[in-house]
Tab-separated table of C-alpha atoms in Angstrom:
chain	number	residue	atom	x	y	z
A	1	MET	CA	-14.901	-72.955	16.271
A	2	GLN	CA	-16.985	-70.606	14.139
A	3	LYS	CA	-16.658	-67.848	16.747
A	4	ARG	CA	-12.899	-68.339	16.850
A	5	THR	CA	-12.689	-68.050	13.059
A	6	LYS	CA	-14.714	-64.828	13.122
A	7	TYR	CA	-12.468	-63.460	15.866
A	8	ILE	CA	-9.325	-64.261	13.880
A	9	LEU	CA	-10.766	-62.686	10.733
A	10	ALA	CA	-11.824	-59.564	12.668
A	11	THR	CA	-8.348	-59.295	14.187
A	12	TRP	CA	-6.734	-59.580	10.786
A	13	ALA	CA	-9.123	-56.994	9.338
A	14	PHE	CA	-8.334	-54.597	12.160
A	15	GLY	CA	-4.611	-55.148	11.703
A	16	ILE	CA	-4.775	-54.545	7.978
A	17	GLY	CA	-6.917	-51.451	8.482
A	18	TRP	CA	-4.467	-50.071	11.048
A	19	PHE	CA	-1.519	-50.732	8.720
A	20	VAL	CA	-3.245	-48.983	5.812
A	21	ALA	CA	-4.092	-45.995	8.004
A	22	VAL	CA	-0.504	-45.682	9.254
A	23	ALA	CA	0.914	-46.113	5.750
A	24	SER	CA	-1.437	-43.441	4.392
A	25	GLY	CA	-0.460	-41.052	7.168
A	26	LEU	CA	3.236	-41.607	6.501
A	27	ALA	CA	2.708	-41.046	2.776
A	28	VAL	CA	1.021	-37.703	3.438
A	29	PHE	CA	3.796	-36.675	5.832
A	30	LEU	CA	6.575	-37.689	3.435
A	31	ASN	CA	4.885	-35.921	0.536
A	32	TYR	CA	4.754	-32.697	2.555
A	33	ASP	CA	8.298	-33.203	3.837
A	34	THR	CA	9.766	-33.630	0.368
A	35	LYS	CA	7.576	-31.261	-1.655
A	36	PRO	CA	9.661	-28.238	-2.694
A	37	GLY	CA	8.378	-24.679	-2.519
A	38	ARG	CA	7.911	-22.333	-5.441
A	39	THR	CA	10.828	-20.373	-6.817
A	40	GLY	CA	10.701	-17.274	-8.945
A	41	ASN	CA	13.202	-16.168	-11.554
A	42	ALA	CA	16.519	-15.355	-9.907
A	43	PRO	CA	18.326	-12.399	-11.504
A	44	PRO	CA	21.506	-13.332	-13.398
A	45	GLN	CA	23.225	-10.277	-11.898
A	46	TRP	CA	23.055	-8.609	-8.484
A	47	PRO	CA	19.762	-6.663	-8.429
A	48	ALA	CA	19.177	-3.044	-7.390
A	49	VAL	CA	18.625	-3.520	-3.650
A	50	LYS	CA	19.219	-1.295	-0.609
A	51	PHE	CA	22.272	-3.171	0.650
A	52	GLN	CA	25.634	-3.651	-1.005
A	53	ARG	CA	27.327	-6.801	-2.214
A	54	ALA	CA	31.023	-7.352	-1.611
A	55	THR	CA	33.364	-6.603	-4.493
A	56	ASP	CA	36.341	-8.544	-3.147
A	57	ARG	CA	34.562	-11.810	-2.318
A	58	SER	CA	31.312	-13.681	-2.881
A	59	THR	CA	28.040	-12.512	-1.328
A	60	LEU	CA	25.297	-14.812	-0.063
A	61	VAL	CA	21.665	-13.808	0.480
A	62	MET	CA	19.066	-15.971	2.221
A	63	VAL	CA	15.383	-14.999	2.324
A	64	VAL	CA	13.482	-16.151	5.418
A	65	HIS	CA	9.955	-16.171	6.802
A	66	PRO	CA	10.581	-15.343	10.496
A	67	ARG	CA	7.953	-17.812	11.689
A	68	CYS	CA	8.711	-20.780	9.457
A	69	PRO	CA	9.821	-23.739	11.607
A	70	CYS	CA	11.140	-25.514	8.498
A	71	THR	CA	13.810	-22.832	8.136
A	72	ARG	CA	15.568	-23.687	11.414
A	73	ALA	CA	17.529	-26.285	9.473
A	74	SER	CA	18.447	-23.750	6.764
A	75	ILE	CA	19.814	-21.346	9.375
A	76	GLY	CA	21.812	-24.201	10.873
A	77	GLU	CA	23.267	-25.080	7.478
A	78	LEU	CA	24.113	-21.418	6.880
A	79	ALA	CA	26.171	-21.494	10.082
A	80	GLN	CA	28.024	-24.510	8.687
A	81	ILE	CA	28.677	-22.711	5.399
A	82	MET	CA	30.076	-19.650	7.164
A	83	ALA	CA	32.342	-21.833	9.305
A	84	ARG	CA	33.586	-23.787	6.295
A	85	THR	CA	34.320	-20.692	4.186
A	86	GLU	CA	36.327	-19.029	6.982
A	87	GLY	CA	35.609	-15.345	6.374
A	88	THR	CA	35.777	-15.481	2.572
A	89	LEU	CA	32.024	-14.910	2.247
A	90	VAL	CA	29.713	-11.998	3.072
A	91	ALA	CA	26.183	-13.075	4.008
A	92	TYR	CA	22.805	-11.404	4.477
A	93	VAL	CA	19.616	-12.939	5.846
A	94	LEU	CA	16.441	-11.073	4.887
A	95	PHE	CA	13.505	-11.578	7.247
A	96	VAL	CA	10.320	-10.828	5.336
A	97	MET	CA	7.618	-9.046	7.336
A	98	PRO	CA	4.355	-7.305	6.405
A	99	SER	CA	4.188	-3.541	6.855
A	100	THR	CA	0.972	-3.984	8.850
A	101	SER	CA	2.622	-6.182	11.483
A	102	SER	CA	3.871	-5.115	14.910
A	103	LYS	CA	7.494	-4.069	15.350
A	104	ASP	CA	8.428	-7.349	17.023
A	105	TRP	CA	6.671	-9.622	14.503
A	106	ASP	CA	9.990	-10.884	13.167
A	107	ASN	CA	11.681	-10.912	16.580
A	108	THR	CA	11.808	-14.705	16.771
A	109	ASP	CA	14.243	-17.403	17.833
A	110	LEU	CA	14.951	-17.917	14.154
A	111	ARG	CA	16.128	-14.345	13.761
A	112	ARG	CA	18.164	-14.454	16.939
A	113	SER	CA	19.858	-17.638	15.724
A	114	ALA	CA	20.799	-15.958	12.450
A	115	GLU	CA	22.157	-12.916	14.290
A	116	LYS	CA	24.578	-15.140	16.230
A	117	ILE	CA	26.300	-16.465	13.093
A	118	PRO	CA	29.665	-14.701	12.553
A	119	GLY	CA	29.812	-12.804	9.272
A	120	VAL	CA	26.034	-12.670	8.804
A	121	THR	CA	24.069	-9.411	8.614
A	122	VAL	CA	20.363	-9.722	9.423
A	123	LEU	CA	17.888	-7.293	7.833
A	124	SER	CA	14.122	-6.794	7.962
A	125	ASP	CA	12.530	-6.846	4.519
A	126	VAL	CA	9.220	-4.969	4.800
A	127	ASP	CA	6.579	-6.449	2.494
A	128	GLY	CA	9.271	-8.586	0.859
A	129	VAL	CA	10.378	-5.808	-1.484
A	130	GLU	CA	13.984	-7.001	-1.595
A	131	ALA	CA	13.011	-10.687	-1.618
A	132	ASN	CA	10.949	-10.027	-4.730
A	133	ARG	CA	13.960	-8.507	-6.487
A	134	PHE	CA	15.842	-11.758	-5.896
A	135	GLY	CA	12.901	-13.827	-7.102
A	136	ALA	CA	12.444	-15.565	-3.739
A	137	GLU	CA	9.056	-17.113	-2.978
A	138	THR	CA	9.970	-19.739	-0.372
A	139	SER	CA	11.646	-19.362	3.017
A	140	GLY	CA	15.230	-20.585	2.955
A	141	HIS	CA	15.886	-19.630	-0.676
A	142	THR	CA	19.590	-18.875	-0.853
A	143	PHE	CA	21.519	-16.995	-3.534
A	144	LEU	CA	25.255	-16.765	-4.095
A	145	PHE	CA	26.784	-13.988	-6.182
A	146	GLY	CA	30.406	-13.705	-7.241
A	147	SER	CA	32.600	-10.677	-6.617
A	148	ASP	CA	31.646	-9.475	-10.118
A	149	GLY	CA	27.933	-9.571	-9.227
A	150	ARG	CA	27.169	-12.642	-11.315
A	151	LEU	CA	24.696	-15.199	-9.923
A	152	LEU	CA	26.555	-18.404	-9.078
A	153	PHE	CA	23.927	-20.394	-7.175
A	154	SER	CA	20.195	-20.285	-6.453
A	155	GLY	CA	18.286	-22.773	-4.311
A	156	GLY	CA	17.871	-24.370	-0.919
A	157	ILE	CA	20.499	-25.681	1.471
A	158	THR	CA	18.521	-28.568	2.974
A	159	GLU	CA	17.529	-31.889	1.392
A	160	SER	CA	13.905	-31.595	2.587
A	161	ARG	CA	11.747	-29.588	4.993
A	162	GLY	CA	13.520	-29.089	8.292
A	163	HIS	CA	16.180	-31.684	7.459
A	164	ALA	CA	19.618	-30.751	8.792
A	165	GLY	CA	22.805	-32.320	7.457
A	166	GLY	CA	25.037	-32.318	4.430
A	167	ASN	CA	23.281	-31.508	1.171
A	168	ALA	CA	23.903	-30.574	-2.448
A	169	GLY	CA	23.148	-26.868	-1.965
A	170	GLU	CA	25.579	-26.416	0.898
A	171	SER	CA	28.298	-28.359	-0.918
A	172	ALA	CA	27.821	-26.319	-4.090
A	173	ILE	CA	28.097	-22.993	-2.262
A	174	VAL	CA	31.248	-23.993	-0.374
A	175	SER	CA	32.830	-25.251	-3.597
A	176	LEU	CA	31.935	-22.113	-5.556
A	177	VAL	CA	33.302	-19.829	-2.841
A	178	ASN	CA	36.551	-21.788	-3.021
A	179	ASN	CA	36.626	-21.548	-6.840
A	180	ARG	CA	35.957	-25.233	-7.379
A	181	ALA	CA	33.762	-26.682	-10.113
A	182	VAL	CA	30.289	-27.918	-9.193
A	183	ASP	CA	27.886	-30.417	-10.750
A	184	ARG	CA	24.868	-28.195	-10.170
A	185	ASN	CA	24.231	-24.554	-9.343
A	186	SER	CA	20.563	-24.817	-8.395
A	187	THR	CA	18.539	-26.946	-5.957
A	188	PHE	CA	14.983	-27.247	-4.683
A	189	VAL	CA	13.915	-24.989	-1.805
A	190	PHE	CA	11.987	-26.453	1.129
A	191	GLY	CA	10.109	-24.059	3.400
A	192	CYS	CA	7.061	-21.873	3.930
A	193	SER	CA	5.880	-19.360	1.368
A	194	VAL	CA	7.098	-15.788	1.854
A	195	VAL	CA	4.842	-14.395	-0.861
A	196	ASP	CA	1.751	-13.872	1.328
A	197	ARG	CA	3.868	-12.728	4.294
A	198	LYS	CA	1.407	-14.373	6.741
A	199	PRO	CA	2.305	-16.728	9.611
A	200	PRO	CA	2.438	-20.350	8.337
A	201	ALA	CA	-0.597	-22.445	9.291
A	202	HIS	CA	1.648	-24.979	11.060
A	203	SER	CA	3.733	-22.336	12.841
A	204	ALA	CA	4.244	-23.229	16.484
A	205	GLU	CA	4.362	-20.845	19.411
A	206	GLY	CA	7.877	-22.053	20.049
A	207	VAL	CA	9.096	-20.299	16.903
A	208	ARG	CA	8.685	-17.003	18.700
C-alpha cells in the first residue's frame, strides 16, 4: 500500500512538473509572438528619398528585412491591401541589405513574393539609408502617405509575429485610401530588426 501511495504521488509530481514546463514554454513563445518591435519617429511629411511618391493617389511604403520569416504574413497582407484598393494605391517595398553583403543576399522567396504583387515596386535599400529616413526599425513597418505627401498611417499590418488575417493596420490603410474615417492611424509592428541589417538569429534556410 505504501509503495502504491509513493507511485501515485510520483506520478502526480511528474504530471504537475510536465504541465508547468509546457505552460512556461507556451508563455515564452506567446511573449515573443506578441512582443512588438521598435519603431522610430515617422516623418509627418514624405521624406527626401530617391524614389517618388504619387501626386494623384496615396503612396504606401513597407520596409522589410529580406530574411525575416515573420514578414511573410506582412507581405501576404500587403497583397490583400492592393487587391482591396483596386489600383488606387502606389506601393513600394524596401528590402534592407548591408553594403558588405553579396549581390544576391536579398534575393529571397520573400522578395520574389513581393515582386509578384500587382502595383508594387520592389527596391533594394543599401545599408537601410531610405528606411532610416522613414524611421523604420522593424521589418514590416508600413507607411501610408496621402497625395499631398502627408503621413496618414504608420505601423504594422499583422496582429502579431507571422500572423496572417484581418487586422487593424490593414483595415486602417484600406479605409484611408478610400477616404473613410479611421479609429487609429498607428499600430504595433511585429518583425525582425532592420537596424543591424544582419540575418535574424531564427532565420531559416527556407527563407532563401
